[in-house]
mmCIF file of C-alpha atoms in Angstrom:
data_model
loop_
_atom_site.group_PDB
_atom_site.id
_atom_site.type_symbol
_atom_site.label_atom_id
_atom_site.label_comp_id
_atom_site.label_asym_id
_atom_site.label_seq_id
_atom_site.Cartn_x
_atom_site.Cartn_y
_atom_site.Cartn_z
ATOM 1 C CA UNK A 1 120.543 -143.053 31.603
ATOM 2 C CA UNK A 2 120.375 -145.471 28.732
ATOM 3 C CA UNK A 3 123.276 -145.260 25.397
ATOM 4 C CA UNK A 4 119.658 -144.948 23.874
ATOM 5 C CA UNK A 5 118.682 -141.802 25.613
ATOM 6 C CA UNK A 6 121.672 -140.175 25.893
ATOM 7 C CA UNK A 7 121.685 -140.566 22.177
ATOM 8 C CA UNK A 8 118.463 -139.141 21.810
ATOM 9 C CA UNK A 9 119.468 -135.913 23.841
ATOM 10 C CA UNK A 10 122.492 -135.280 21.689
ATOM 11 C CA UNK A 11 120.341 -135.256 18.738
ATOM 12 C CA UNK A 12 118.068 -132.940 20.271
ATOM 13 C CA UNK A 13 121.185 -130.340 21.365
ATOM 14 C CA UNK A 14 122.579 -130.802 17.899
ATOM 15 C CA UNK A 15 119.544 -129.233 16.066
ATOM 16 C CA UNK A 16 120.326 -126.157 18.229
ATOM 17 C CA UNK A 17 124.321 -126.289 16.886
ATOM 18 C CA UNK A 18 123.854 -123.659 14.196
ATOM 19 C CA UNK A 19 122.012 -120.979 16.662
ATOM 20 C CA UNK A 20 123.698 -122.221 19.823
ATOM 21 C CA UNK A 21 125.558 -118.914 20.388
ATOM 22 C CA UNK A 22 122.223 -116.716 19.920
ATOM 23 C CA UNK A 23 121.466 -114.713 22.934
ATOM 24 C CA UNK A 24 119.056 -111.920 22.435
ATOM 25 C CA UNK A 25 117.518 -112.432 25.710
ATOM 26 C CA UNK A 26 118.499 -111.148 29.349
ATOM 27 C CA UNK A 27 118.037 -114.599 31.059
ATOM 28 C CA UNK A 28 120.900 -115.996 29.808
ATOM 29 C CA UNK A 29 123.824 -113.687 29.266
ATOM 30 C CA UNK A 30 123.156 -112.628 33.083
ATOM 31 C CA UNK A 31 123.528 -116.099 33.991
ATOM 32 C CA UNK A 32 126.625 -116.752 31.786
ATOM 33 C CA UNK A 33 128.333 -113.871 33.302
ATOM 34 C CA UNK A 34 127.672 -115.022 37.123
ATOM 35 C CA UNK A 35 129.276 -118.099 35.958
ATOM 36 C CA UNK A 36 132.176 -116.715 34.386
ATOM 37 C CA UNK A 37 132.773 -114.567 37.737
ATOM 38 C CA UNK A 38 132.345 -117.517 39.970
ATOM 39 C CA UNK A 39 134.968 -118.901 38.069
ATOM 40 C CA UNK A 40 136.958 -116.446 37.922
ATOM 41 C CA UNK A 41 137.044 -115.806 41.745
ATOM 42 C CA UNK A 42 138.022 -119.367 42.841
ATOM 43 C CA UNK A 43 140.312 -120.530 39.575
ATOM 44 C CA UNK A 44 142.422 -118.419 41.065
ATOM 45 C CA UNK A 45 142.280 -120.779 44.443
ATOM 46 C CA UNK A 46 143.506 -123.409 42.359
ATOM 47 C CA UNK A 47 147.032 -124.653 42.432
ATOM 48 C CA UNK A 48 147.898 -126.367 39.045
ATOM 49 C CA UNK A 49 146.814 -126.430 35.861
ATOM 50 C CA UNK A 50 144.755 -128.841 34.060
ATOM 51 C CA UNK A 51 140.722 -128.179 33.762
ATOM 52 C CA UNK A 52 137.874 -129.696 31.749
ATOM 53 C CA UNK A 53 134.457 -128.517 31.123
ATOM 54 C CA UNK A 54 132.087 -131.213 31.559
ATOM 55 C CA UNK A 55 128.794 -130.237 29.066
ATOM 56 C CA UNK A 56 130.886 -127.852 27.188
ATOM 57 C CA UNK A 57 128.410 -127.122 24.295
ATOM 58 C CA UNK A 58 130.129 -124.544 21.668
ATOM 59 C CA UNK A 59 133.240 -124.013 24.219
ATOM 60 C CA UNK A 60 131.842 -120.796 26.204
ATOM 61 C CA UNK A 61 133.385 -121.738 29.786
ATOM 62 C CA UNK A 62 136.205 -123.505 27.940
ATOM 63 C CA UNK A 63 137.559 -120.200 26.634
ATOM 64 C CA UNK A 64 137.553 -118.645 29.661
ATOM 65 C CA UNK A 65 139.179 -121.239 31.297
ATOM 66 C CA UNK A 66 141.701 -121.236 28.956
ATOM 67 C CA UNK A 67 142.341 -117.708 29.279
ATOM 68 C CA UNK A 68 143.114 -118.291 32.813
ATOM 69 C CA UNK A 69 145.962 -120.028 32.030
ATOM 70 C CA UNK A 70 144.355 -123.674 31.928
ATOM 71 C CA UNK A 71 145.474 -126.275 29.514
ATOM 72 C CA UNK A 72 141.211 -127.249 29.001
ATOM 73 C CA UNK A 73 139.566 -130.319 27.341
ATOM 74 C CA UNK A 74 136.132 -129.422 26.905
ATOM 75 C CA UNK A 75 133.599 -132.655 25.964
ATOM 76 C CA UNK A 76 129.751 -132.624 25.549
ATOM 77 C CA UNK A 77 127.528 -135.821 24.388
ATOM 78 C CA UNK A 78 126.331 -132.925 20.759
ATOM 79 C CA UNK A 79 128.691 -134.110 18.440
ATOM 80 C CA UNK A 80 127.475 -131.096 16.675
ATOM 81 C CA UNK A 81 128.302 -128.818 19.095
ATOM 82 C CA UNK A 82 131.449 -129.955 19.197
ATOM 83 C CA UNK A 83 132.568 -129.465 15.873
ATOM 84 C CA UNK A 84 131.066 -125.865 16.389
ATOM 85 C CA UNK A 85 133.529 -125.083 19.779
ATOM 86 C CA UNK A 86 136.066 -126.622 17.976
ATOM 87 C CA UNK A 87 136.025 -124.857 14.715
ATOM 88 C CA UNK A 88 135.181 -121.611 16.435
ATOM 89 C CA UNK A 89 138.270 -121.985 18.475
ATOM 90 C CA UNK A 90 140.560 -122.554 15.722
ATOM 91 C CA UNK A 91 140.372 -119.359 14.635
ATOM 92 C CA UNK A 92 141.733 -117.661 17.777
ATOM 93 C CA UNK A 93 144.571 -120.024 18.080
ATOM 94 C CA UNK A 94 143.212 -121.714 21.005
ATOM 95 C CA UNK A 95 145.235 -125.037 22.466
ATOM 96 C CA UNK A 96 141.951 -126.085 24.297
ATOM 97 C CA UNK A 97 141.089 -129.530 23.110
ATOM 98 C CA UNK A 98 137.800 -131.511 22.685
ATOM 99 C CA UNK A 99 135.672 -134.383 22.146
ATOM 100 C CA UNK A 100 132.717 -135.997 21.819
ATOM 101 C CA UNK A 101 132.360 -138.063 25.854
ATOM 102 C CA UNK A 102 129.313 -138.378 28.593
ATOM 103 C CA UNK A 103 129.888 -137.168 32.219
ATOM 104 C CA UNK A 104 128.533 -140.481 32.961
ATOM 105 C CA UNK A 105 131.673 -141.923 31.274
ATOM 106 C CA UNK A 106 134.673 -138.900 31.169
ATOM 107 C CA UNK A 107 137.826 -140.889 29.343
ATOM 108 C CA UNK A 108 140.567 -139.579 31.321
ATOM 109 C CA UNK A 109 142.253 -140.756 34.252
ATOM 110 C CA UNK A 110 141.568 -140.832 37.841
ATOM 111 C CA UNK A 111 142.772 -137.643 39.361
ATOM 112 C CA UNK A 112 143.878 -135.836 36.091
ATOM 113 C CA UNK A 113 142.477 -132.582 35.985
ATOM 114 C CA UNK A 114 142.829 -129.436 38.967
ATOM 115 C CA UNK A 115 139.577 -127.817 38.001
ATOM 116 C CA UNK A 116 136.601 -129.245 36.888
ATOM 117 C CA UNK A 117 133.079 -126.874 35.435
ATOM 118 C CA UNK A 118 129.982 -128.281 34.798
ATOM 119 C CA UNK A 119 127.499 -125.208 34.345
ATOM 120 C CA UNK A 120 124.418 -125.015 31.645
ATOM 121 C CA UNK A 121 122.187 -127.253 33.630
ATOM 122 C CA UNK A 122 124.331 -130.382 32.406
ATOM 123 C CA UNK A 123 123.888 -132.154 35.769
ATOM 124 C CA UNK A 124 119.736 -131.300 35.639
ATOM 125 C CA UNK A 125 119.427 -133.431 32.924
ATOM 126 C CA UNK A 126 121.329 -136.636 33.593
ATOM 127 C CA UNK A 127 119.139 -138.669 35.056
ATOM 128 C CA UNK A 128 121.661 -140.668 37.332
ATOM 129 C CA UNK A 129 123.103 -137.528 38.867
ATOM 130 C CA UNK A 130 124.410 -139.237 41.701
ATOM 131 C CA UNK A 131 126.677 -141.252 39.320
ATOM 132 C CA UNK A 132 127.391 -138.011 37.196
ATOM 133 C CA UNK A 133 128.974 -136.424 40.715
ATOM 134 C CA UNK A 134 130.998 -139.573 41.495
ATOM 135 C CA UNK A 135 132.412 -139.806 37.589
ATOM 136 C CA UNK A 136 133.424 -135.508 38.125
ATOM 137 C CA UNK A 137 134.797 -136.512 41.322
ATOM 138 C CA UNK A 138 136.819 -139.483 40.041
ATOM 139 C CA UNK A 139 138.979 -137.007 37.206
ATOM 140 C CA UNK A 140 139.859 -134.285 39.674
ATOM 141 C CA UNK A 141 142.677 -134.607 42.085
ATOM 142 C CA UNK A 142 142.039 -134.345 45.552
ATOM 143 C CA UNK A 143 141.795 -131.085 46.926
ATOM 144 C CA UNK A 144 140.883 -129.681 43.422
ATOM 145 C CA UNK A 145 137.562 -127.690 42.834
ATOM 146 C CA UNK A 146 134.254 -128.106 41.041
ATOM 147 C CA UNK A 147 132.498 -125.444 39.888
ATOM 148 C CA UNK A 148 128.660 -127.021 39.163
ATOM 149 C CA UNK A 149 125.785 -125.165 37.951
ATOM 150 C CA UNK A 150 122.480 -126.617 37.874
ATOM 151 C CA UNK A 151 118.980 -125.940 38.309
ATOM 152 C CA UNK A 152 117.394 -124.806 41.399
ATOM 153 C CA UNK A 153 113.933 -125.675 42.523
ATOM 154 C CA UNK A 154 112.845 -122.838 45.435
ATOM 155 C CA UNK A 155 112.799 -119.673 43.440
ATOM 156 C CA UNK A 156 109.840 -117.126 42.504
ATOM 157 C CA UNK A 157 108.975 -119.116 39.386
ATOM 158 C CA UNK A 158 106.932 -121.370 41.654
ATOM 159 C CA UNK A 159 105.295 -118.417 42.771
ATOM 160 C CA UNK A 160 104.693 -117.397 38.903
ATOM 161 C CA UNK A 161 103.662 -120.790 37.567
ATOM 162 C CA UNK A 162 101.032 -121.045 40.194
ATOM 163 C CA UNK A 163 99.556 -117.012 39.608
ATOM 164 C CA UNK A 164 99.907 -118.370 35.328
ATOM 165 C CA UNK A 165 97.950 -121.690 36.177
ATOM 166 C CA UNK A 166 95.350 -119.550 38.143
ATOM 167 C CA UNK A 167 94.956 -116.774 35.520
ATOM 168 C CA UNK A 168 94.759 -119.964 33.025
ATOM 169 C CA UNK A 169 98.171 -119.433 31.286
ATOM 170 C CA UNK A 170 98.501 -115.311 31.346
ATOM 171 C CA UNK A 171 102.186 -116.261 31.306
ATOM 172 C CA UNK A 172 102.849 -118.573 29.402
ATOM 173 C CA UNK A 173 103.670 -121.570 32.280
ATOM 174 C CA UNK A 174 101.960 -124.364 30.537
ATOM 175 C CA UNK A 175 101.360 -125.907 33.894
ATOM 176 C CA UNK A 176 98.119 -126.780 35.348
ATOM 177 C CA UNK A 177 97.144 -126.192 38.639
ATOM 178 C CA UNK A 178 97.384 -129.727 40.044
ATOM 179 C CA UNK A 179 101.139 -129.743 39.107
ATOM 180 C CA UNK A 180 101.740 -125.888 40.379
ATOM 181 C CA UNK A 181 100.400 -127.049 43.911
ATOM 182 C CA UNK A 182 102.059 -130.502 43.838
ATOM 183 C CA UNK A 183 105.757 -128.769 43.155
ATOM 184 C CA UNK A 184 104.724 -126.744 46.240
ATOM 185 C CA UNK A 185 103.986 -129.580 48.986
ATOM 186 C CA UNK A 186 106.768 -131.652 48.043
ATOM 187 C CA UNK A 187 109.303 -131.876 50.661
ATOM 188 C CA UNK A 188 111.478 -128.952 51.098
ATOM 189 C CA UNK A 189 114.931 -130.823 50.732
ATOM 190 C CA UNK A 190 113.754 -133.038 47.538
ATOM 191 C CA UNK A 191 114.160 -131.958 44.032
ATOM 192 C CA UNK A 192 111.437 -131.591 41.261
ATOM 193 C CA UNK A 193 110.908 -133.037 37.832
ATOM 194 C CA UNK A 194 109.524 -131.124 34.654
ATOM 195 C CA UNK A 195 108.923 -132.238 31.720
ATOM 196 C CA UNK A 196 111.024 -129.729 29.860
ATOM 197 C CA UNK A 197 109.308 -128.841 26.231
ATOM 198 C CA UNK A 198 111.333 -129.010 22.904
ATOM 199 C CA UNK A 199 110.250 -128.310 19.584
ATOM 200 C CA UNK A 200 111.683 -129.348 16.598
ATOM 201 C CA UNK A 201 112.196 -128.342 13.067
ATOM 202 C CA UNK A 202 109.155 -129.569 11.729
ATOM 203 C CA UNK A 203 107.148 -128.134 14.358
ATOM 204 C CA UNK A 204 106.540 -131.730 16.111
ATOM 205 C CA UNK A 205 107.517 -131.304 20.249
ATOM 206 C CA UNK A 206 108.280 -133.793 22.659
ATOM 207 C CA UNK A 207 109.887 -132.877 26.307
ATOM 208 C CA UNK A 208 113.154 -133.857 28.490
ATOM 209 C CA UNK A 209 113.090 -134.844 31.784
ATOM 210 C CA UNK A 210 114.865 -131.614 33.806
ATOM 211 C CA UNK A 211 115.372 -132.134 37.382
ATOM 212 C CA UNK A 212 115.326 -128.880 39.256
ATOM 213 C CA UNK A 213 117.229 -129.561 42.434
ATOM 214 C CA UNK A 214 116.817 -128.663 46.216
ATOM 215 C CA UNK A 215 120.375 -127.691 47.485
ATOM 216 C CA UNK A 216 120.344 -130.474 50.567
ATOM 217 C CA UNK A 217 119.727 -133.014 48.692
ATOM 218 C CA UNK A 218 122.456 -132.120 45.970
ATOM 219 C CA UNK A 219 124.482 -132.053 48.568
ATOM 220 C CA UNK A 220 123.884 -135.564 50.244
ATOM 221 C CA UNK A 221 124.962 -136.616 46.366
ATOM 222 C CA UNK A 222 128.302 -134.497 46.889
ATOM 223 C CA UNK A 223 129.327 -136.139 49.928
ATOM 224 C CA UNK A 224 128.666 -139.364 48.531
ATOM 225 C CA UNK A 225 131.466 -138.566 45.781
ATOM 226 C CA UNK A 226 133.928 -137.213 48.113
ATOM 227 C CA UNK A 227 132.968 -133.848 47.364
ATOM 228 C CA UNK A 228 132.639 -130.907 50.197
ATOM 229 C CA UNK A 229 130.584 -128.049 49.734
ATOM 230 C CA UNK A 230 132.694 -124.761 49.733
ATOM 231 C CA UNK A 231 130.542 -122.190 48.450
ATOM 232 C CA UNK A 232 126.865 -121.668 46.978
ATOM 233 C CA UNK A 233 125.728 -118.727 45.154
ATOM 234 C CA UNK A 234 122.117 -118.000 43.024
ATOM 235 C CA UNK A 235 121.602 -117.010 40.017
ATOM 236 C CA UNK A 236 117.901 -115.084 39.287
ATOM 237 C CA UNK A 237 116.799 -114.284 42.786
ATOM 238 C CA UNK A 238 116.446 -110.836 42.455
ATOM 239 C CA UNK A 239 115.709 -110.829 38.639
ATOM 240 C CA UNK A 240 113.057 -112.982 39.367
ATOM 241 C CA UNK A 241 110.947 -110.533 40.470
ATOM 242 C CA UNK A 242 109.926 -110.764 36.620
ATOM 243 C CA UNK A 243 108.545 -114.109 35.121
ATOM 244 C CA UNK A 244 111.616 -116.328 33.883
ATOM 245 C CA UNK A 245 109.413 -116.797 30.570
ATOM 246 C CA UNK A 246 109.363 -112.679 29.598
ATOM 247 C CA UNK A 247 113.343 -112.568 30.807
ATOM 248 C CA UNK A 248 113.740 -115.588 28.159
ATOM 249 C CA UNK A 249 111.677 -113.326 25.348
ATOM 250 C CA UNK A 250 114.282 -111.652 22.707
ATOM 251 C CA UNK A 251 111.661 -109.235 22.057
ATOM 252 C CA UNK A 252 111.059 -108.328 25.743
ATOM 253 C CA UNK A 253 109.499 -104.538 26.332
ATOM 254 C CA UNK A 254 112.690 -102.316 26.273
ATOM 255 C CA UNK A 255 110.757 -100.890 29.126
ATOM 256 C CA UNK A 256 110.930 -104.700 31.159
ATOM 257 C CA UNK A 257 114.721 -105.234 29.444
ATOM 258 C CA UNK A 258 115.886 -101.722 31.186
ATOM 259 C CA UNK A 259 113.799 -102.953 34.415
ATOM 260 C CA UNK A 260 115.604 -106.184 34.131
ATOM 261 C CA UNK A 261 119.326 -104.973 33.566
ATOM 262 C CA UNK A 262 118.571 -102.697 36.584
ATOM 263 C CA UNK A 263 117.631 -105.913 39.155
ATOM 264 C CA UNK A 264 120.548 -107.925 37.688
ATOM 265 C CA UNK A 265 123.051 -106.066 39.927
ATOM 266 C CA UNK A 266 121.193 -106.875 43.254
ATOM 267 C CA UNK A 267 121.030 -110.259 42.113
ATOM 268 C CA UNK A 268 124.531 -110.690 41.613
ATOM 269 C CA UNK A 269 125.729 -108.776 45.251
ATOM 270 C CA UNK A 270 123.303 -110.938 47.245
ATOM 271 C CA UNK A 271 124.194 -114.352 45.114
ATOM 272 C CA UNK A 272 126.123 -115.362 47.755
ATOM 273 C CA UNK A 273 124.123 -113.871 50.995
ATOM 274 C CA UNK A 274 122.120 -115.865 53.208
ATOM 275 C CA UNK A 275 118.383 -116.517 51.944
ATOM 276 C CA UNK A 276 118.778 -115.377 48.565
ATOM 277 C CA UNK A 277 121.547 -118.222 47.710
ATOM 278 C CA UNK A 278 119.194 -121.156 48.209
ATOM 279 C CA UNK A 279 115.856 -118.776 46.358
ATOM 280 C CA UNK A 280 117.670 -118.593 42.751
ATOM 281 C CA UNK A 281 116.374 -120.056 39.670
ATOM 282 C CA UNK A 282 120.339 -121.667 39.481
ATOM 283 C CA UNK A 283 122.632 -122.544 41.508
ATOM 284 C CA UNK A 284 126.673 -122.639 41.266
ATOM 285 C CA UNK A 285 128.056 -124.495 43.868
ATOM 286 C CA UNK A 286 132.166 -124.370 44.211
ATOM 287 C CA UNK A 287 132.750 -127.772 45.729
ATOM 288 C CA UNK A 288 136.487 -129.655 46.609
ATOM 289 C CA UNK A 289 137.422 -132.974 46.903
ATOM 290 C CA UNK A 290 138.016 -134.484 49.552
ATOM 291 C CA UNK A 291 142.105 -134.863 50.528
ATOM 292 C CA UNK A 292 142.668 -138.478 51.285
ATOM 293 C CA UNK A 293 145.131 -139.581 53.646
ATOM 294 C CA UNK A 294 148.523 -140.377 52.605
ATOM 295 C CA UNK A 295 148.464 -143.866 52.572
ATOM 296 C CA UNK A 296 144.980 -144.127 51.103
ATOM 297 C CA UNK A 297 146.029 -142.286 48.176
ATOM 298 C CA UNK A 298 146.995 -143.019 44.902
ATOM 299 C CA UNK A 299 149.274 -141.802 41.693
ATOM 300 C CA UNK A 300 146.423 -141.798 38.936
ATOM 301 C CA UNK A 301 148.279 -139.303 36.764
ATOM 302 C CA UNK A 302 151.229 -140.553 34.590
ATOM 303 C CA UNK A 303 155.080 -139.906 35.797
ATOM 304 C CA UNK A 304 155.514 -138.429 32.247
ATOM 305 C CA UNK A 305 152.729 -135.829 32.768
ATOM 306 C CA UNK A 306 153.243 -134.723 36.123
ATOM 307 C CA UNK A 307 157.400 -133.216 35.700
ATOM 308 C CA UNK A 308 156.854 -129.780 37.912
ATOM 309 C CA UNK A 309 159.380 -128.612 34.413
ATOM 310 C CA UNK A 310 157.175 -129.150 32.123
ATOM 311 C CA UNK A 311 155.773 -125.678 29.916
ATOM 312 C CA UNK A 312 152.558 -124.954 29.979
ATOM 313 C CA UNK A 313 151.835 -125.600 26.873
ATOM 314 C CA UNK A 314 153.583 -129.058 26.647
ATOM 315 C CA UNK A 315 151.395 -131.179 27.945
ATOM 316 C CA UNK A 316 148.688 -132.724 25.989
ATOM 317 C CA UNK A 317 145.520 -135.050 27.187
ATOM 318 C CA UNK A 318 144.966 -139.203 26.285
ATOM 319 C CA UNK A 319 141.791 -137.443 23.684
ATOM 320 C CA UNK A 320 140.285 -140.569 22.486
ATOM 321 C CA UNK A 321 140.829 -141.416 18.337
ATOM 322 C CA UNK A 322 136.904 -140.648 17.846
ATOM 323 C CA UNK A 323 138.105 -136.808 18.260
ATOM 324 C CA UNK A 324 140.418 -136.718 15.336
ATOM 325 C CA UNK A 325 137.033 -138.798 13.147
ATOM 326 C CA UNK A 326 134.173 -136.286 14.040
ATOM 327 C CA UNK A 327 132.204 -135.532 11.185
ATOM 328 C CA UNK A 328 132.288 -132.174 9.559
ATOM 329 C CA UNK A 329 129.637 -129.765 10.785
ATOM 330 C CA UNK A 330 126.773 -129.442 8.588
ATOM 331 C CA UNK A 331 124.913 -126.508 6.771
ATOM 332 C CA UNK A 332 122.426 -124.905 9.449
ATOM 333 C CA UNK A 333 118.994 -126.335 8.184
ATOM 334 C CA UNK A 334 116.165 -123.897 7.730
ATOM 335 C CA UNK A 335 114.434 -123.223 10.467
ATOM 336 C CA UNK A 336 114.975 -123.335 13.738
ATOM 337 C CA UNK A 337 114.778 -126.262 16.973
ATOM 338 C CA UNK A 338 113.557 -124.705 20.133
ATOM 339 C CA UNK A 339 113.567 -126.206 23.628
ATOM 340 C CA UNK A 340 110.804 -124.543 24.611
ATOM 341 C CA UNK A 341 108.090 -122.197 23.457
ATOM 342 C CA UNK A 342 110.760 -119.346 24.155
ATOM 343 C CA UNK A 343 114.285 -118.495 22.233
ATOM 344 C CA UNK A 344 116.390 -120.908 21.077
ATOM 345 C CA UNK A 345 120.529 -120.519 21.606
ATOM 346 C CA UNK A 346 123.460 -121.385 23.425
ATOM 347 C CA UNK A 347 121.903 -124.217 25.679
ATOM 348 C CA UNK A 348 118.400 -125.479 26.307
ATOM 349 C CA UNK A 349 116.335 -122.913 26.005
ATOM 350 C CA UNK A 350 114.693 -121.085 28.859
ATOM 351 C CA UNK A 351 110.861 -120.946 28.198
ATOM 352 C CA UNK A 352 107.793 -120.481 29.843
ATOM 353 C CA UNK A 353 108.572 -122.557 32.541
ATOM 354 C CA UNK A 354 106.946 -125.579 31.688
ATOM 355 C CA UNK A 355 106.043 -127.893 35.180
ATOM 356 C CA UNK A 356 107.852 -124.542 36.613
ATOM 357 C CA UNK A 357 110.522 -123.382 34.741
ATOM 358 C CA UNK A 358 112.593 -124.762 31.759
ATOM 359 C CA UNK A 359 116.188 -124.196 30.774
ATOM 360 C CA UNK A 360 118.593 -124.559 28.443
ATOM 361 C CA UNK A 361 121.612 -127.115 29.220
ATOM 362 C CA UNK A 362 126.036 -126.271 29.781
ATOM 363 C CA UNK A 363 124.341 -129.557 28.835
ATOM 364 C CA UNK A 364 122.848 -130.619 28.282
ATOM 365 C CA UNK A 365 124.385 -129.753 30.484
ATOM 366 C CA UNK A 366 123.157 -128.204 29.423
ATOM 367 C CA UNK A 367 124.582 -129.295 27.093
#
């Protein structure tokens, strides 16, 4: 990915900043709250206490990694959304630090950090995943864990998409039939590309490349950074039994929202069972790096920093000096930026599925 393009995205994300935290849908809190217990369940499998949150958008993940007794750095490429995490923060007395930094290019140390998340579909749309793995594999220590959401390609929204090409768009897909089939035949353990649909303020629209991913192949990448697959759980498998595009609606049926909210507790007791973990619309993998061998391995964190008598609380990050020289947030303009024909909020937007299924990002990344 270009400086150009990854420019481009973060303007995109930072027309979302003032609505970021809107979430009137049932797609995405259910999917936020799988996150937060997948979390939850291996932090605790952690031994230390340093984590970052790679895509960190208004500082969701970063709070509750914080509140788990981690001393967090939370960066996204939105300088926008930045300002928003931080000044939202601020208020509760929060420690958790952030800036403005790429997960192609994290500026911290090798080895610095115990726990790394990258959730909102960040990895889905960085182009050079592979190197994205290898750079969230260089800044956490070996043996430390990765939690990694991204976006999964076998799910019932290829099912959907291809009924909503046939019907000629009942759902809302805005995928022909040529590109409903073609996501069908491609080789099981290869990924997909959409062309994910965003809509600005002035009504123009342009689209993202997303990469929806098959769960071999993402983890070839893994191994290739050190990284060793611990656990996989879905996300939407069971919910799915309803279009992603009406789950995305804010003004879904209260009959379909109370059908919904009934299937979301089967989905989340058989996220981690064996099919429906590799048939969700996302996937959160819990990966560890790889523990080198004692002679192969290397100090990367500074004397100063790693005293086992240091207080929690003492120790603070290298932040870069562009932190302290972000620009104030501005006034929400009128109006609002969509990713998506669907809802607009805290990442990129799920929508009808456009080539399949669009998202929002934890960056870009979701976001």
């Amino acid at each position: 990915m270009t400086p150009q393009t990854e420019r481009h995205i973060a303007q995109l994300f930072n027309e979302m900043a003032a609505e970021y935290d809107q979430l009137e849908d049932e797609w995405y809190p259910h999917l936020f709250r799988q996150i937060e217990r997948v979390i939850r369940r291996h932090a605790a499998e952690v031994a230390g206490d340093r984590a970052i949150d790679v895509g960190c958008g208004t500082g969701f993940q970063t709070t509750i990694l914080e509140g788990l007794g981690y001393q967090t750095v939370g960066i996204d490429i939105a300088g926008d959304l930045v300002a928003r995490a931080r000044e939202k923060l601020a208020t509760t007395g929060s420690r958790a630090q952030f800036c403005v930094a790429s997960a192609l290019d994290i500026p911290f140390p090798g080895g610095w950090f115990d726990l790394v998340n990258c959730a909102g579909s960040t990895l889905s749309f960085v182009p050079d995943y592979p190197r994205a793995l290898c750079e969230l594999a260089r800044v956490l220590r070996p043996g430390g864990c990765l939690v990694l959401e991204v976006e999964q390609r076998w799910n019932l929204d290829l099912v959907w998409g291809l009924v909503d090409a046939v019907s000629g768009g009942a759902f809302g897909y805005e995928q022909s039939l040529s590109e409903a089939v073609a996501n069908l035949r491609r080789p099981a353990d290869e990924g997909i590309e959409l062309a994910y649909p965003f809509t600005h303020l002035d009504g123009s629209r342009e689209t993202l490349p997303l990469h929806c991913f098959a769960l071999p192949e993402l983890a070839q990448a893994s191994r290739a950074a050190g990284l060793r697959v611990g656990h996989v759980y879905s996300v939407h498998s069971i919910t799915n039994l309803l279009p992603s595009v009406r789950l995305s609606d804010p003004h879904l049926h209260p009959l379909l929202r109370f059908v919904a909210r009934l299937l979301a507790r089967p989905d989340e007791w058989v996220s981690g069972w064996w099919p429906f973990r590799s048939l969700g619309c996302s996937a959160i993998l819990v990966l560890r790096k790889e523990v080198l061998s004692p002679l192969r391995q290397k100090q990367t964190v500074p004397a100063s920093a790693s005293s086992d008598a240091r207080s929690p609380h003492d120790w603070a990050p290298p932040l870069p000096a562009s932190v302290e020289r972000m620009p104030a947030l501005p006034d929400a303009p009128a109006g609002k930026a969509t990713v998506g024909a669907g809802k607009t909020g805290y990442r990129v937007v799920r929508s009808p599925r456009k080539r399949t299924r669009s998202t929002r990002p934890d960056v870009p990344g979701d976001g």
